[in-house]
Short mmCIF file of C-alpha atoms in Angstrom, two decimals:
data_model
loop_
_atom_site.label_atom_id
_atom_site.label_comp_id
_atom_site.label_asym_id
_atom_site.label_seq_id
_atom_site.Cartn_x
_atom_site.Cartn_y
_atom_site.Cartn_z
CA MET A 1 23.71 -41.33 40.04
CA PRO A 2 25.05 -37.81 39.32
CA GLN A 3 25.19 -35.58 42.43
CA ASN A 4 24.89 -31.83 42.96
CA ILE A 5 23.65 -31.09 39.50
CA GLY A 6 22.27 -27.66 38.84
CA ILE A 7 19.04 -27.29 36.76
CA VAL A 8 16.78 -24.32 35.96
CA ILE A 9 13.12 -24.13 37.04
CA VAL A 10 10.88 -22.02 34.88
CA GLU A 11 7.90 -21.13 37.10
CA LYS A 12 4.47 -20.50 35.67
CA THR A 13 4.85 -16.74 36.28
CA GLY A 14 7.72 -16.74 33.77
CA VAL A 15 10.49 -16.33 36.34
CA THR A 16 13.58 -18.51 36.11
CA LYS A 17 15.58 -19.79 39.11
CA SER A 18 18.47 -22.14 39.71
CA LEU A 19 18.07 -25.36 41.70
CA THR A 20 20.76 -27.79 42.83
CA ILE A 21 19.83 -31.44 43.00
CA LYS A 22 21.96 -33.63 45.29
CA GLU A 23 20.96 -36.86 43.44
CA TYR A 24 19.72 -36.17 39.86
CA ASN A 25 16.91 -38.47 38.79
CA GLU A 26 15.18 -37.57 35.47
CA GLU A 27 11.98 -39.50 36.54
CA GLU A 28 11.51 -37.36 39.65
CA LEU A 29 11.93 -33.91 37.99
CA TYR A 30 8.07 -33.47 38.11
CA LYS A 31 8.51 -33.17 41.92
CA LYS A 32 11.01 -30.30 41.48
CA CYS A 33 8.33 -28.51 39.46
CA GLY A 34 5.71 -28.80 42.23
CA PHE A 35 3.62 -31.69 40.78
CA LYS A 36 2.37 -34.48 43.00
CA LYS A 37 2.10 -36.91 40.13
CA ALA A 38 4.16 -37.58 37.02
CA THR A 39 0.97 -37.77 34.83
CA ASP A 40 1.54 -35.95 31.53
CA PHE A 41 4.94 -34.71 32.62
CA SER A 42 7.65 -35.55 30.07
CA LYS A 43 10.40 -34.25 27.91
CA GLN A 44 8.97 -31.82 25.45
CA THR A 45 12.02 -30.86 23.28
CA GLU A 46 15.83 -30.60 23.10
CA TRP A 47 18.12 -27.83 21.90
CA ILE A 48 21.80 -28.10 20.81
CA VAL A 49 23.57 -24.89 21.62
CA LYS A 50 27.20 -24.00 21.01
CA LEU A 51 28.47 -21.62 23.70
CA GLU A 52 32.06 -20.44 24.29
CA GLY A 53 33.46 -23.21 22.02
CA LYS A 54 31.49 -25.94 23.71
CA LYS A 55 28.36 -27.79 22.57
CA TYR A 56 25.48 -28.30 24.94
CA LEU A 57 22.25 -30.33 24.78
CA VAL A 58 19.48 -28.66 26.84
CA SER A 59 16.31 -30.67 27.60
CA LEU A 60 12.93 -29.13 28.52
CA TYR A 61 10.47 -31.03 30.73
CA GLY A 62 6.92 -30.03 31.50
CA LYS A 63 3.22 -30.44 30.93
CA ILE A 64 1.11 -29.50 27.94
CA ASP A 65 -2.13 -30.51 29.63
CA GLY A 66 -3.39 -28.84 32.73
CA LYS A 67 -6.01 -26.72 34.47
CA ALA A 68 -7.08 -23.28 33.47
CA ASN A 69 -5.24 -20.33 35.12
CA THR A 70 -2.10 -22.51 35.50
CA GLU A 71 -0.61 -21.65 32.12
CA ASN A 72 3.16 -21.00 31.99
CA LYS A 73 3.83 -17.35 30.86
CA TYR A 74 7.41 -17.97 29.78
CA ASP A 75 8.33 -17.60 26.11
CA PHE A 76 10.32 -20.58 25.13
CA PRO A 77 12.47 -20.66 22.01
CA PRO A 78 11.41 -22.54 18.77
CA PRO A 79 10.23 -25.12 18.12
CA VAL A 80 8.02 -24.82 21.20
CA ASP A 81 7.58 -21.03 21.02
CA SER A 82 3.82 -21.51 20.22
CA VAL A 83 3.21 -24.44 22.66
CA LEU A 84 1.25 -23.78 25.84
CA PHE A 85 2.65 -25.33 29.03
CA PHE A 86 0.95 -25.64 32.35
CA GLY A 87 2.63 -25.20 35.73
CA SER A 88 6.41 -25.00 36.20
CA CYS A 89 8.91 -26.53 33.79
CA ALA A 90 12.48 -27.82 34.18
CA LEU A 91 15.63 -27.36 32.15
CA SER A 92 18.54 -29.79 32.34
CA CYS A 93 21.88 -29.68 30.45
CA MET A 94 24.41 -32.13 29.04
CA LEU A 95 27.88 -31.35 27.63
CA MET A 96 29.19 -33.01 24.51
CA GLN A 97 32.42 -34.95 25.07
CA GLU A 98 35.38 -35.49 22.67
CA ASP A 99 33.88 -38.85 21.64
CA LYS A 100 30.62 -37.08 20.74
CA THR A 101 28.74 -38.46 23.64
CA PHE A 102 26.88 -36.17 26.15
CA LEU A 103 27.58 -36.05 29.90
CA LEU A 104 25.11 -34.43 32.42
CA THR A 105 26.39 -31.08 33.63
CA SER A 106 25.03 -28.15 35.64
CA LEU A 107 22.97 -25.48 34.13
CA SER A 108 22.63 -21.95 35.72
CA VAL A 109 20.20 -19.11 35.03
CA GLU A 110 23.07 -16.99 33.64
CA MET A 111 24.18 -19.82 31.35
CA TRP A 112 20.59 -20.41 30.14
CA ALA A 113 20.15 -16.69 29.39
CA LYS A 114 23.06 -16.74 26.98
CA MET A 115 21.73 -19.93 25.36
CA TYR A 116 18.25 -18.43 25.23
CA GLU A 117 19.64 -15.51 23.25
CA LYS A 118 21.39 -17.76 20.77
CA LEU A 119 18.33 -19.88 20.23
CA PHE A 120 16.32 -16.76 19.35
CA GLY A 121 19.07 -15.63 16.87
CA GLY A 122 20.48 -12.95 19.12
CA PHE A 123 18.87 -9.82 20.53
CA GLU A 124 19.51 -6.21 19.66
CA ASP A 125 20.99 -3.99 22.39
CA LEU A 126 18.35 -1.30 22.51
CA ALA A 127 20.52 1.09 24.68
CA ALA A 128 23.43 0.83 22.19
CA THR A 129 21.00 1.38 19.27
CA ALA A 130 19.54 4.47 20.93
CA ALA A 131 23.09 5.91 21.52
CA GLN A 132 23.91 5.36 17.85
CA ASP A 133 20.75 7.01 16.65
CA GLU A 134 21.66 10.13 18.81
CA MET A 135 25.08 10.24 17.19
CA GLU A 136 23.80 10.18 13.70
CA VAL A 137 23.91 13.49 11.92
CA ASP A 138 20.59 14.98 10.82
CA GLU A 139 21.07 15.46 7.06
CA LEU A 140 18.01 17.75 6.90
CA ALA A 141 19.46 20.19 9.50
CA SER A 142 21.67 21.82 6.82
CA ILE A 143 18.88 22.12 4.22
CA PRO A 144 17.30 25.65 3.85
CA LYS A 145 13.73 25.99 5.12
CA GLU A 146 12.41 26.97 1.60
CA LYS A 147 13.46 23.55 0.35
CA LYS A 148 11.59 21.66 3.09
CA THR A 149 7.91 21.09 3.65
CA LYS A 150 6.00 22.38 6.69
CA ASP A 151 6.52 19.05 8.29
CA GLY A 152 10.28 19.25 7.86
CA TYR A 153 10.65 16.87 4.99
CA LEU A 154 12.83 17.51 1.90
CA LYS A 155 10.75 18.70 -1.03
CA ASP A 156 11.07 16.38 -4.03
CA GLY A 157 8.77 14.59 -6.51
CA PHE A 158 7.21 12.44 -3.79
CA VAL A 159 6.90 14.72 -0.78
CA VAL A 160 4.90 17.96 -1.24
CA ASP A 161 3.13 20.42 1.07
CA SER A 162 -0.57 19.84 1.72
CA ASP A 163 -1.27 23.19 0.12
CA GLU A 164 0.34 22.09 -3.12
CA GLY A 165 -1.77 18.99 -2.97
CA ASP A 166 -4.89 21.22 -2.78
CA GLU A 167 -3.74 23.16 -5.83
CA ASP A 168 -3.43 20.01 -7.74
CA GLY A 169 -6.98 19.13 -6.87
CA GLY A 170 -8.18 22.47 -8.15
CA GLY A 171 -6.40 21.78 -11.44
CA GLU A 172 -8.34 18.63 -11.75
CA GLU A 173 -11.62 20.53 -11.32
CA TYR A 174 -10.48 23.03 -13.97
CA SER A 175 -9.75 20.35 -16.42
CA SER A 176 -13.16 18.79 -15.84
CA GLU A 177 -14.82 22.14 -16.55
CA GLY A 178 -12.74 22.39 -19.74
CA GLU A 179 -14.08 19.01 -20.74
CA ASP A 180 -17.60 20.21 -20.12
CA GLU A 181 -16.99 23.20 -22.41
CA GLU A 182 -15.61 20.88 -25.12
CA ASP A 183 -18.75 18.75 -24.82
CA SER A 184 -21.04 21.82 -25.15
CA ASP A 185 -19.02 22.91 -28.25
CA GLU A 186 -19.53 19.55 -29.81
CA LEU A 187 -23.26 19.80 -29.20
CA GLU A 188 -23.30 23.17 -30.83
CA ASP A 189 -21.37 21.91 -33.83
CA SER A 190 -23.87 19.06 -34.12
CA ASN A 191 -26.75 21.61 -34.52
CA GLU A 192 -24.95 23.32 -37.43
CA PRO A 193 -26.15 22.34 -40.92
CA ASP A 194 -23.99 19.93 -42.96
CA ASP A 195 -21.98 21.14 -45.94
CA ASP A 196 -24.14 19.03 -48.22
CA ASP A 197 -27.28 20.84 -47.14
CA LEU A 198 -25.51 24.24 -47.71
CA ASP A 199 -24.58 23.21 -51.29
CA LEU A 200 -28.14 22.22 -52.11
CA GLU A 201 -29.45 25.47 -50.70
CA ASP A 202 -26.87 27.50 -52.68
CA ILE A 203 -27.82 25.71 -55.89
CA GLY A 204 -31.48 26.33 -55.22
CA SER A 205 -30.89 30.04 -54.62
CA GLU A 206 -28.83 30.39 -57.78
CA LEU A 207 -31.53 28.78 -59.83
CA SER A 208 -34.16 31.08 -58.39
CA SER A 209 -32.03 34.11 -59.08
CA GLU A 210 -31.50 33.06 -62.70
CA GLU A 211 -35.20 32.44 -63.18
CA TYR A 212 -35.83 35.93 -61.75
CA ASP A 213 -33.34 37.46 -64.15
CA ASP A 214 -34.94 35.63 -67.16
CA SER A 215 -38.34 36.85 -66.15
CA SER A 216 -37.12 40.35 -65.79
CA ASP A 217 -35.53 40.30 -69.24
CA SER A 218 -38.69 38.98 -70.85
CA ASP A 219 -40.90 41.51 -69.12
CA SER A 220 -38.59 44.40 -70.21
CA SER A 221 -38.59 43.16 -73.83
CA ASP A 222 -42.35 42.85 -73.84
CA SER A 223 -42.74 46.37 -72.52
CA ALA A 224 -40.32 47.70 -75.11
CA SER A 225 -42.14 46.04 -77.89
CA GLY A 226 -45.42 47.27 -76.54
CA SER A 227 -44.12 50.81 -76.47
CA ASP A 228 -42.90 50.56 -80.00
CA SER A 229 -46.25 49.30 -81.28
CA GLY A 230 -48.02 52.09 -79.44
CA SER A 231 -45.85 54.79 -80.88
CA GLY A 232 -46.37 53.39 -84.35
CA SER A 233 -50.15 53.48 -84.00
CA GLU A 234 -50.07 57.07 -82.84
CA ASP A 235 -47.98 58.19 -85.84
CA LYS A 236 -50.44 56.46 -88.21
CA LYS A 237 -53.30 58.35 -86.61
CA LYS A 238 -51.55 61.67 -87.16
CA LYS A 239 -50.93 60.87 -90.73
CA ASP A 240 -54.60 60.07 -91.34
CA LYS A 241 -55.69 63.34 -89.81
CA LYS A 242 -53.37 65.38 -92.08
CA ASN A 243 -54.69 63.60 -95.20
CA LYS A 244 -58.16 64.47 -94.28
#
């Protein structure tokens, strides 16, 4: 039975701590987690992690059934990142040998923290990122104010001032008014007579004018003949008086 083996206890509060076991016994790990009975306490998953040129096998022990308000607040790596554990959990570690077999070895909180980072795909150093952001040159600082919006952005086809946006809105209203005027013009045009009606009226007016001219000519000829006949009768009367 291995002796003086270090394991990591993950308390329900999410805090990790190192624990050294004089005589390691997998079946009694539930006691190290504060449980009185081993009911529902078992190995939940395993991770294979390569660290500093060595390959490790980390095992997680815990309960997935328990009482309310005893939930473990620690965020475990996949594939148990969405599994809810109850009470404290235990982490043990084994080291791969040259013959591909695994031998139990100690696991510390610091060692688990490095493995934890690898299992999550690495973490971004926020402090280093913030420093890099401060060192970056502001490209807009050298741009004249007249080429930037009120909010400090570069004017282009996508970013415009809010005032320009209002002007665009006014243009839309103007265009809509223009459309209304076009509609009214169309209504006025519809009230105008058709060309066919104009042609018929012109023909009728021409006919009436011709009839008027004919009647005028006939009246003038009749009056002329009447005047001729009248003058002839007067001359005849004068001749008769002379003969008498």
